[in-house]
Amino acid sequence: DSGVTQTPKHLITATGQRVTLRCSPRSGDLSVYWYQQSLDQGLQFLIHYYNGEERAKGNILERFSAQQFPDLHSELNLSSLELGDSALYFCASNVGDGTNYEQYFGPGTRLTVT
Amino acid sequence: GQSLEQPSEVTAVEGAIVQMNCTYQTSGFYGLSWYQQHDGGAPTFLSYNALDGLEETGRFSSFLSRSDSYGYLLLQELQMKDSASYFCAVMDSSYKLIFGSGTRLLVRP
């Protein structure tokens, strides 16, 4: 158990809908990262927040957005969902401001778009 | 562009040694990390190399050659529980962790 929690564990929704994925980092961690993992693929970096501020963006679609709240939990919002958005979504956390190469991953949210 | 190349699959026998390679081409480089992921599970950190050479942690060793843009993960005394996917990842100049597509390791009895 990494200490990172994610909810929900599974999510099934229809095309065109909007969902929110939630992540609570390990106690004391200020950085939260979001990744997308499609079937049998590597992890695609989406976005990084540090202490409430956006620090880096990957190839995140405009339909996707995220934020980190004052209590440091983070939410990833996915809208106008398409079949291709079906994937595992992981969040990870660490203490640093992005220079820390060791990230602690949550159990993931499996999103299925039908 | 940025790319990391890893063989897609490796098979080895229990008790043996296996090496999984990673070559990279990225904009900026701070170091090479390795993560393990069991099917259905979350990635877990294994090792990190910022400088050339070999880092050892128990049965796991990781090597880096910055001049060759190359690294590898070495697993010794293979156990069945080592069957998993192994990802190399580069921290680039903007401090993003860029992952390879992973090597699936199958350990046979």
Short mmCIF file of N, CA, C and O in Angstrom, two decimals, chain B residues 19-73:
data_model
loop_
_atom_site.label_atom_id
_atom_site.label_comp_id
_atom_site.label_asym_id
_atom_site.label_seq_id
_atom_site.Cartn_x
_atom_site.Cartn_y
_atom_site.Cartn_z
N GLN B 19 18.25 -9.56 -18.11
CA GLN B 19 18.58 -8.15 -18.32
C GLN B 19 17.53 -7.54 -19.24
O GLN B 19 17.23 -8.11 -20.30
N MET B 20 16.99 -6.40 -18.85
CA MET B 20 16.00 -5.70 -19.67
C MET B 20 16.56 -4.34 -20.03
O MET B 20 16.91 -3.56 -19.14
N ASN B 21 16.62 -4.07 -21.32
CA ASN B 21 17.28 -2.88 -21.83
C ASN B 21 16.32 -1.72 -22.08
O ASN B 21 15.12 -1.93 -22.28
N CYS B 22 16.90 -0.54 -22.09
CA CYS B 22 16.13 0.67 -22.35
C CYS B 22 17.04 1.67 -23.05
O CYS B 22 18.13 1.98 -22.54
N THR B 23 16.64 2.13 -24.21
CA THR B 23 17.35 3.22 -24.87
C THR B 23 16.41 4.41 -24.95
O THR B 23 15.19 4.24 -25.10
N TYR B 24 16.98 5.59 -24.85
CA TYR B 24 16.12 6.76 -24.77
C TYR B 24 16.64 7.91 -25.62
O TYR B 24 17.83 8.00 -25.92
N GLN B 25 15.70 8.75 -26.00
CA GLN B 25 16.02 9.99 -26.71
C GLN B 25 15.03 11.01 -26.19
O GLN B 25 13.84 10.96 -26.49
N THR B 26 15.52 11.94 -25.36
CA THR B 26 14.62 12.90 -24.73
C THR B 26 15.23 14.29 -24.75
O THR B 26 16.44 14.45 -24.90
N SER B 27 14.38 15.28 -24.58
CA SER B 27 14.85 16.67 -24.50
C SER B 27 15.25 16.94 -23.06
O SER B 27 14.42 17.22 -22.23
N GLY B 28 16.51 16.83 -22.79
CA GLY B 28 17.01 16.98 -21.43
C GLY B 28 16.95 15.65 -20.72
O GLY B 28 16.10 14.80 -21.01
N PHE B 29 17.83 15.50 -19.77
CA PHE B 29 17.91 14.22 -19.05
C PHE B 29 18.45 14.46 -17.66
O PHE B 29 19.53 15.03 -17.48
N TYR B 30 17.67 14.02 -16.67
CA TYR B 30 18.14 14.12 -15.29
C TYR B 30 18.43 12.76 -14.70
O TYR B 30 19.17 12.65 -13.72
N GLY B 31 17.86 11.71 -15.27
CA GLY B 31 18.11 10.39 -14.72
C GLY B 31 17.15 9.37 -15.28
O GLY B 31 16.15 9.71 -15.93
N LEU B 32 17.47 8.11 -15.03
CA LEU B 32 16.65 6.99 -15.52
C LEU B 32 16.12 6.21 -14.33
O LEU B 32 16.89 5.77 -13.47
N SER B 33 14.81 6.05 -14.32
CA SER B 33 14.15 5.29 -13.25
C SER B 33 13.60 3.99 -13.81
O SER B 33 13.38 3.86 -15.01
N TRP B 34 13.36 3.04 -12.91
CA TRP B 34 12.72 1.78 -13.27
C TRP B 34 11.54 1.53 -12.33
O TRP B 34 11.66 1.75 -11.11
N TYR B 35 10.44 1.08 -12.93
CA TYR B 35 9.24 0.77 -12.17
C TYR B 35 8.77 -0.64 -12.54
O TYR B 35 8.92 -1.08 -13.68
N GLN B 36 8.18 -1.30 -11.57
CA GLN B 36 7.59 -2.63 -11.77
C GLN B 36 6.07 -2.51 -11.66
O GLN B 36 5.57 -1.78 -10.81
N GLN B 37 5.37 -3.23 -12.53
CA GLN B 37 3.91 -3.23 -12.45
C GLN B 37 3.39 -4.63 -12.69
O GLN B 37 3.55 -5.19 -13.78
N HIS B 38 2.75 -5.20 -11.68
CA HIS B 38 2.07 -6.48 -11.85
C HIS B 38 0.73 -6.22 -12.51
O HIS B 38 0.15 -5.13 -12.41
N ASP B 39 0.23 -7.26 -13.20
CA ASP B 39 -1.05 -7.14 -13.90
C ASP B 39 -2.14 -6.64 -12.95
O ASP B 39 -2.34 -7.22 -11.87
N GLY B 40 -2.81 -5.58 -13.36
CA GLY B 40 -3.90 -5.04 -12.55
C GLY B 40 -3.45 -4.21 -11.38
O GLY B 40 -4.28 -3.71 -10.61
N GLY B 41 -2.13 -4.05 -11.23
CA GLY B 41 -1.63 -3.31 -10.07
C GLY B 41 -1.08 -1.95 -10.43
O GLY B 41 -1.10 -1.53 -11.59
N ALA B 42 -0.59 -1.28 -9.43
CA ALA B 42 -0.01 0.05 -9.62
C ALA B 42 1.50 -0.08 -9.83
O ALA B 42 2.13 -1.01 -9.32
N PRO B 43 2.09 0.83 -10.59
CA PRO B 43 3.56 0.82 -10.71
C PRO B 43 4.21 1.09 -9.37
O PRO B 43 3.72 1.90 -8.59
N THR B 44 5.32 0.40 -9.13
CA THR B 44 6.10 0.64 -7.91
C THR B 44 7.55 0.91 -8.30
O THR B 44 8.10 0.27 -9.19
N PHE B 45 8.14 1.87 -7.60
CA PHE B 45 9.49 2.31 -7.90
C PHE B 45 10.51 1.23 -7.53
O PHE B 45 10.41 0.61 -6.48
N LEU B 46 11.48 1.01 -8.43
CA LEU B 46 12.54 0.04 -8.17
C LEU B 46 13.90 0.70 -7.96
O LEU B 46 14.62 0.38 -7.01
N SER B 47 14.28 1.60 -8.89
CA SER B 47 15.64 2.15 -8.81
C SER B 47 15.75 3.41 -9.65
O SER B 47 14.85 3.73 -10.45
N TYR B 48 16.87 4.11 -9.45
CA TYR B 48 17.13 5.36 -10.16
C TYR B 48 18.63 5.50 -10.38
O TYR B 48 19.42 5.24 -9.47
N ASN B 49 19.00 5.91 -11.60
CA ASN B 49 20.40 6.22 -11.92
C ASN B 49 20.48 7.64 -12.47
O ASN B 49 19.84 7.93 -13.47
N ALA B 50 21.25 8.47 -11.81
CA ALA B 50 21.51 9.81 -12.32
C ALA B 50 22.88 9.86 -13.00
O ALA B 50 23.09 10.66 -13.92
N LEU B 51 23.78 9.03 -12.52
CA LEU B 51 25.15 9.01 -13.05
C LEU B 51 25.44 7.66 -13.69
O LEU B 51 24.77 6.66 -13.41
N ASP B 52 26.48 7.64 -14.53
CA ASP B 52 26.89 6.39 -15.17
C ASP B 52 27.29 5.36 -14.12
O ASP B 52 27.86 5.68 -13.09
N GLY B 53 26.98 4.10 -14.43
CA GLY B 53 27.42 3.04 -13.56
C GLY B 53 26.28 2.17 -13.11
O GLY B 53 25.15 2.26 -13.60
N LEU B 54 26.60 1.30 -12.16
CA LEU B 54 25.68 0.28 -11.68
C LEU B 54 25.22 0.60 -10.27
O LEU B 54 26.02 0.92 -9.40
N GLU B 55 23.91 0.52 -10.06
CA GLU B 55 23.33 0.66 -8.73
C GLU B 55 22.71 -0.68 -8.35
O GLU B 55 21.99 -1.26 -9.14
N GLU B 56 23.00 -1.15 -7.15
CA GLU B 56 22.49 -2.45 -6.74
C GLU B 56 21.59 -2.32 -5.51
O GLU B 56 21.94 -1.64 -4.55
N THR B 57 20.44 -3.02 -5.60
CA THR B 57 19.52 -3.08 -4.46
C THR B 57 19.01 -4.50 -4.37
O THR B 57 18.07 -4.88 -5.06
N GLY B 58 19.67 -5.29 -3.53
CA GLY B 58 19.26 -6.69 -3.39
C GLY B 58 19.44 -7.46 -4.68
O GLY B 58 20.50 -7.44 -5.30
N ARG B 59 18.36 -8.10 -5.14
CA ARG B 59 18.44 -8.89 -6.37
C ARG B 59 18.37 -8.02 -7.63
O ARG B 59 18.58 -8.51 -8.73
N PHE B 60 18.07 -6.74 -7.45
CA PHE B 60 17.90 -5.83 -8.58
C PHE B 60 19.13 -4.94 -8.74
O PHE B 60 19.65 -4.41 -7.75
N SER B 61 19.57 -4.75 -9.99
CA SER B 61 20.64 -3.81 -10.30
C SER B 61 20.20 -3.00 -11.50
O SER B 61 19.53 -3.52 -12.39
N SER B 62 20.61 -1.74 -11.54
CA SER B 62 20.30 -0.91 -12.69
C SER B 62 21.56 -0.21 -13.15
O SER B 62 22.37 0.24 -12.34
N PHE B 63 21.69 -0.11 -14.46
CA PHE B 63 22.90 0.44 -15.07
C PHE B 63 22.52 1.59 -15.98
O PHE B 63 21.47 1.57 -16.63
N LEU B 64 23.40 2.57 -16.05
CA LEU B 64 23.19 3.71 -16.95
C LEU B 64 24.48 4.08 -17.66
O LEU B 64 25.55 4.14 -17.03
N SER B 65 24.35 4.37 -18.96
CA SER B 65 25.43 4.98 -19.74
C SER B 65 24.84 6.21 -20.41
O SER B 65 24.08 6.09 -21.38
N ARG B 66 25.15 7.37 -19.90
CA ARG B 66 24.60 8.60 -20.44
C ARG B 66 25.12 8.87 -21.85
O ARG B 66 24.38 9.37 -22.71
N SER B 67 26.35 8.52 -22.10
CA SER B 67 26.92 8.77 -23.43
C SER B 67 26.24 7.93 -24.50
O SER B 67 26.15 8.34 -25.66
N ASP B 68 25.75 6.76 -24.12
CA ASP B 68 25.07 5.87 -25.06
C ASP B 68 23.55 6.01 -24.99
O ASP B 68 22.84 5.31 -25.73
N SER B 69 23.06 6.84 -24.09
CA SER B 69 21.60 6.98 -23.89
C SER B 69 20.98 5.61 -23.69
O SER B 69 19.97 5.24 -24.33
N TYR B 70 21.55 4.86 -22.78
CA TYR B 70 21.19 3.45 -22.62
C TYR B 70 21.24 3.05 -21.16
O TYR B 70 22.11 3.51 -20.40
N GLY B 71 20.32 2.20 -20.79
CA GLY B 71 20.33 1.66 -19.45
C GLY B 71 19.74 0.27 -19.44
O GLY B 71 19.13 -0.17 -20.43
N TYR B 72 19.93 -0.43 -18.36
CA TYR B 72 19.29 -1.74 -18.23
C TYR B 72 18.99 -2.04 -16.78
O TYR B 72 19.60 -1.48 -15.86
N LEU B 73 18.03 -2.93 -16.61
CA LEU B 73 17.67 -3.45 -15.29
C LEU B 73 18.04 -4.92 -15.28
O LEU B 73 17.70 -5.66 -16.20
#
